[in-house]
Amino acid sequence: KELGFKGALLNGRPSSHFIDHPDFNRLLECFNTLGVPLYLHPGLPVRNVQQAYYSGFNSEVTARLSMFGWGWHHEAGIQLLRLILSGAFDKYPNLQVISGHWGEMLPSWLQRLDDSLPQAATGLNRTLTRTFQEQVYVTPSGMLTLPHFQFIYGLMGSQRILFSVDYPYQTLDGIPEFIQSLPIPEEDKEAIAFRNAERLLQIKS
């Protein structure tokens, strides 16, 4: 309210706990009240997870696998999944979360999760898929591949995709061409390119 911030970004878990822990209920309530989004950015797995899952290779392969190759994204996906399962999105209906890298592995597993964790087990008001579709925005984060896009577009529609790049870590070459070549209506391209961000972040481009 004082500084005009449009949301916040969280790198990995905020402490030894994920953000679904009761310690963070007041924080989530603030996002819900303010109507600004929370970006769940990838972060490093805790050390014992790194050792158990990603060690055993040379140091460069271990580092890449545990970070931007897989570990970061798995951590971010787990954090979002736990947040859904905790009932936070039922409790805070205005809470909106941004998930990068096409949803950090989670979208492709939602149907399996719905089958394995039905509402009878979770006690949630909606299926995991429905919650994801209604309270999560997905960005490509520079992963400009048509198959990824087509899957997310089919799952989420154009209104839940925020276009993004990963500069300076990935090239900006071919970005306008990628958007223009998408096999979708022009109004959907505009929504993805900037209109969704205008609405979510309450800005005007």
Tab-separated table of C-alpha atoms in Angstrom:
chain	number	residue	atom	x	y	z
A	1	LYS	CA	0.000	0.000	0.000
A	2	GLU	CA	2.882	2.377	0.738
A	3	LEU	CA	5.414	1.399	-1.919
A	4	GLY	CA	3.127	0.252	-4.709
A	5	PHE	CA	4.525	-3.260	-5.025
A	6	LYS	CA	2.494	-5.457	-7.390
A	7	GLY	CA	3.239	-8.775	-5.701
A	8	ALA	CA	6.114	-10.754	-4.234
A	9	LEU	CA	8.514	-13.490	-5.274
A	10	LEU	CA	9.631	-16.306	-3.013
A	11	ASN	CA	12.832	-18.206	-3.832
A	12	GLY	CA	12.285	-21.754	-2.615
A	13	ARG	CA	11.045	-22.512	0.872
A	14	PRO	CA	10.915	-19.549	3.219
A	15	SER	CA	12.449	-21.556	6.095
A	16	SER	CA	12.882	-25.196	7.032
A	17	HIS	CA	9.144	-25.438	6.279
A	18	PHE	CA	7.245	-24.986	3.060
A	19	ILE	CA	4.824	-22.091	2.816
A	20	ASP	CA	1.830	-24.273	3.669
A	21	HIS	CA	3.059	-24.384	7.289
A	22	PRO	CA	0.743	-22.582	9.764
A	23	ASP	CA	3.547	-20.101	10.505
A	24	PHE	CA	2.802	-18.485	7.145
A	25	ASN	CA	-0.990	-18.242	7.390
A	26	ARG	CA	-0.806	-14.546	8.204
A	27	LEU	CA	1.372	-13.944	5.153
A	28	LEU	CA	-1.044	-15.791	2.858
A	29	GLU	CA	-3.908	-13.833	4.376
A	30	CYS	CA	-2.108	-10.620	3.393
A	31	PHE	CA	-1.858	-11.746	-0.238
A	32	ASN	CA	-5.529	-12.654	-0.152
A	33	THR	CA	-6.532	-9.278	1.304
A	34	LEU	CA	-4.269	-7.159	-0.883
A	35	GLY	CA	-5.173	-9.002	-4.080
A	36	VAL	CA	-1.562	-9.246	-5.264
A	37	PRO	CA	0.080	-12.446	-6.564
A	38	LEU	CA	2.776	-14.604	-5.035
A	39	TYR	CA	5.422	-15.935	-7.421
A	40	LEU	CA	6.701	-19.322	-6.198
A	41	HIS	CA	10.137	-19.272	-7.764
A	42	PRO	CA	12.382	-22.354	-7.654
A	43	GLY	CA	14.930	-22.698	-4.884
A	44	LEU	CA	17.571	-25.163	-3.773
A	45	PRO	CA	16.490	-28.478	-2.234
A	46	VAL	CA	17.582	-28.943	1.367
A	47	ARG	CA	20.969	-30.572	1.780
A	48	ASN	CA	19.804	-34.068	2.723
A	49	VAL	CA	17.551	-34.148	-0.355
A	50	GLN	CA	20.430	-32.972	-2.523
A	51	GLN	CA	22.635	-35.724	-1.179
A	52	ALA	CA	20.032	-38.474	-1.479
A	53	TYR	CA	18.702	-37.613	-4.918
A	54	TYR	CA	21.349	-35.738	-6.878
A	55	SER	CA	24.805	-36.840	-5.696
A	56	GLY	CA	26.972	-39.533	-7.247
A	57	PHE	CA	27.964	-37.713	-10.430
A	58	ASN	CA	30.790	-35.326	-11.128
A	59	SER	CA	30.423	-31.987	-9.391
A	60	GLU	CA	29.111	-30.122	-12.438
A	61	VAL	CA	26.467	-32.706	-13.307
A	62	THR	CA	25.384	-32.937	-9.656
A	63	ALA	CA	25.065	-29.153	-9.399
A	64	ARG	CA	23.139	-28.804	-12.663
A	65	LEU	CA	20.827	-31.703	-11.850
A	66	SER	CA	20.070	-30.458	-8.344
A	67	MET	CA	19.455	-26.902	-9.533
A	68	PHE	CA	18.184	-25.720	-12.906
A	69	GLY	CA	18.146	-29.158	-14.535
A	70	TRP	CA	15.603	-30.720	-12.176
A	71	GLY	CA	15.910	-30.063	-8.433
A	72	TRP	CA	14.855	-26.413	-8.418
A	73	HIS	CA	11.710	-27.151	-10.388
A	74	HIS	CA	10.756	-30.213	-8.396
A	75	GLU	CA	11.039	-28.146	-5.193
A	76	ALA	CA	8.838	-25.396	-6.613
A	77	GLY	CA	6.257	-27.894	-7.817
A	78	ILE	CA	6.176	-29.643	-4.431
A	79	GLN	CA	5.732	-26.312	-2.661
A	80	LEU	CA	2.751	-25.416	-4.847
A	81	LEU	CA	1.238	-28.897	-4.534
A	82	ARG	CA	1.528	-28.765	-0.748
A	83	LEU	CA	-0.092	-25.329	-0.735
A	84	ILE	CA	-3.061	-26.712	-2.674
A	85	LEU	CA	-3.360	-29.787	-0.443
A	86	SER	CA	-3.224	-27.646	2.707
A	87	GLY	CA	-6.529	-26.016	1.760
A	88	ALA	CA	-4.959	-22.563	1.490
A	89	PHE	CA	-6.728	-21.817	-1.780
A	90	ASP	CA	-10.091	-22.732	-0.278
A	91	LYS	CA	-9.355	-20.567	2.766
A	92	TYR	CA	-8.001	-17.675	0.709
A	93	PRO	CA	-10.121	-17.455	-2.458
A	94	ASN	CA	-8.359	-14.294	-3.673
A	95	LEU	CA	-4.895	-15.846	-3.399
A	96	GLN	CA	-3.258	-16.003	-6.819
A	97	VAL	CA	0.041	-17.796	-7.380
A	98	ILE	CA	2.405	-17.567	-10.350
A	99	SER	CA	4.281	-20.739	-11.252
A	100	GLY	CA	7.174	-20.592	-13.723
A	101	HIS	CA	8.626	-23.078	-16.194
A	102	TRP	CA	5.183	-24.163	-17.411
A	103	GLY	CA	4.011	-24.890	-13.864
A	104	GLU	CA	7.128	-26.557	-12.438
A	105	MET	CA	6.226	-30.132	-13.522
A	106	LEU	CA	2.851	-30.075	-11.762
A	107	PRO	CA	0.369	-29.593	-14.654
A	108	SER	CA	1.285	-32.823	-16.429
A	109	TRP	CA	0.608	-34.792	-13.236
A	110	LEU	CA	-2.677	-33.174	-12.173
A	111	GLN	CA	-4.933	-35.909	-13.557
A	112	ARG	CA	-2.931	-38.568	-11.731
A	113	LEU	CA	-3.089	-36.483	-8.551
A	114	ASP	CA	-6.862	-36.092	-8.859
A	115	ASP	CA	-7.199	-39.853	-9.183
A	116	SER	CA	-4.835	-40.538	-6.279
A	117	LEU	CA	-5.954	-37.695	-4.003
A	118	PRO	CA	-9.691	-37.264	-4.594
A	119	GLN	CA	-11.778	-34.801	-2.621
A	120	ALA	CA	-13.018	-37.633	-0.404
A	121	ALA	CA	-9.437	-37.988	0.830
A	122	THR	CA	-8.327	-34.340	0.836
A	123	GLY	CA	-11.528	-32.722	2.104
A	124	LEU	CA	-10.962	-29.853	-0.325
A	125	ASN	CA	-13.788	-27.945	-1.994
A	126	ARG	CA	-12.431	-28.649	-5.474
A	127	THR	CA	-10.231	-31.087	-7.303
A	128	LEU	CA	-6.537	-30.242	-7.461
A	129	THR	CA	-6.886	-29.576	-11.182
A	130	ARG	CA	-9.775	-27.164	-10.679
A	131	THR	CA	-7.892	-25.276	-7.962
A	132	PHE	CA	-4.853	-25.027	-10.217
A	133	GLN	CA	-6.966	-23.735	-13.100
A	134	GLU	CA	-8.669	-21.098	-10.975
A	135	GLN	CA	-5.897	-19.742	-8.744
A	136	VAL	CA	-2.588	-20.353	-10.531
A	137	TYR	CA	-0.989	-18.501	-13.422
A	138	VAL	CA	1.681	-20.267	-15.456
A	139	THR	CA	4.663	-18.739	-17.253
A	140	PRO	CA	7.042	-20.353	-19.760
A	141	SER	CA	10.089	-18.727	-18.132
A	142	GLY	CA	11.971	-18.870	-21.403
A	143	MET	CA	11.045	-22.492	-22.206
A	144	LEU	CA	9.644	-21.585	-25.603
A	145	THR	CA	8.566	-24.962	-26.935
A	146	LEU	CA	5.300	-25.525	-28.773
A	147	PRO	CA	4.399	-28.896	-27.166
A	148	HIS	CA	4.691	-27.373	-23.679
A	149	PHE	CA	2.575	-24.430	-24.744
A	150	GLN	CA	-0.107	-26.562	-26.367
A	151	PHE	CA	-0.490	-28.723	-23.262
A	152	ILE	CA	-0.801	-25.732	-20.914
A	153	TYR	CA	-3.098	-23.882	-23.318
A	154	GLY	CA	-5.369	-26.927	-23.438
A	155	LEU	CA	-5.362	-27.217	-19.653
A	156	MET	CA	-5.548	-23.537	-18.666
A	157	GLY	CA	-6.755	-21.567	-21.663
A	158	SER	CA	-5.253	-18.234	-22.660
A	159	GLN	CA	-6.356	-16.318	-19.551
A	160	ARG	CA	-3.962	-18.103	-17.179
A	161	ILE	CA	-0.703	-17.876	-19.123
A	162	LEU	CA	1.714	-14.994	-18.495
A	163	PHE	CA	4.396	-14.689	-21.140
A	164	SER	CA	7.904	-14.482	-19.729
A	165	VAL	CA	11.522	-14.987	-20.711
A	166	ASP	CA	14.584	-15.924	-18.666
A	167	TYR	CA	17.010	-13.192	-19.667
A	168	PRO	CA	19.973	-13.034	-19.183
A	169	TYR	CA	20.179	-16.801	-18.650
A	170	GLN	CA	18.474	-17.637	-21.926
A	171	THR	CA	18.588	-15.854	-25.260
A	172	LEU	CA	15.966	-13.380	-26.416
A	173	ASP	CA	16.362	-14.579	-30.004
A	174	GLY	CA	13.160	-15.752	-31.639
A	175	ILE	CA	10.795	-14.568	-28.919
A	176	PRO	CA	8.488	-12.351	-31.044
A	177	GLU	CA	8.430	-15.050	-33.710
A	178	PHE	CA	7.407	-17.664	-31.152
A	179	ILE	CA	4.403	-15.673	-29.975
A	180	GLN	CA	3.315	-14.699	-33.463
A	181	SER	CA	3.547	-18.276	-34.731
A	182	LEU	CA	1.336	-19.768	-32.008
A	183	PRO	CA	-1.699	-21.496	-33.584
A	184	ILE	CA	-4.232	-19.530	-31.529
A	185	PRO	CA	-6.484	-16.496	-32.132
A	186	GLU	CA	-4.919	-13.050	-32.083
A	187	GLU	CA	-6.848	-12.037	-28.961
A	188	ASP	CA	-5.371	-15.014	-27.113
A	189	LYS	CA	-1.866	-13.958	-28.149
A	190	GLU	CA	-2.523	-10.481	-26.751
A	191	ALA	CA	-3.881	-11.934	-23.511
A	192	ILE	CA	-0.773	-14.044	-23.036
A	193	ALA	CA	1.657	-11.339	-24.126
A	194	PHE	CA	0.403	-8.532	-21.859
A	195	ARG	CA	-3.300	-8.315	-21.056
A	196	ASN	CA	-3.241	-11.035	-18.405
A	197	ALA	CA	-0.320	-9.318	-16.689
A	198	GLU	CA	-2.141	-5.987	-16.791
A	199	ARG	CA	-5.144	-7.540	-15.073
A	200	LEU	CA	-3.250	-9.596	-12.492
A	201	LEU	CA	-0.685	-6.943	-11.569
A	202	GLN	CA	-3.083	-4.022	-11.928
A	203	ILE	CA	-0.814	-2.175	-14.328
A	204	LYS	CA	-1.229	-0.600	-17.747
A	205	SER	CA	1.372	-1.345	-20.416
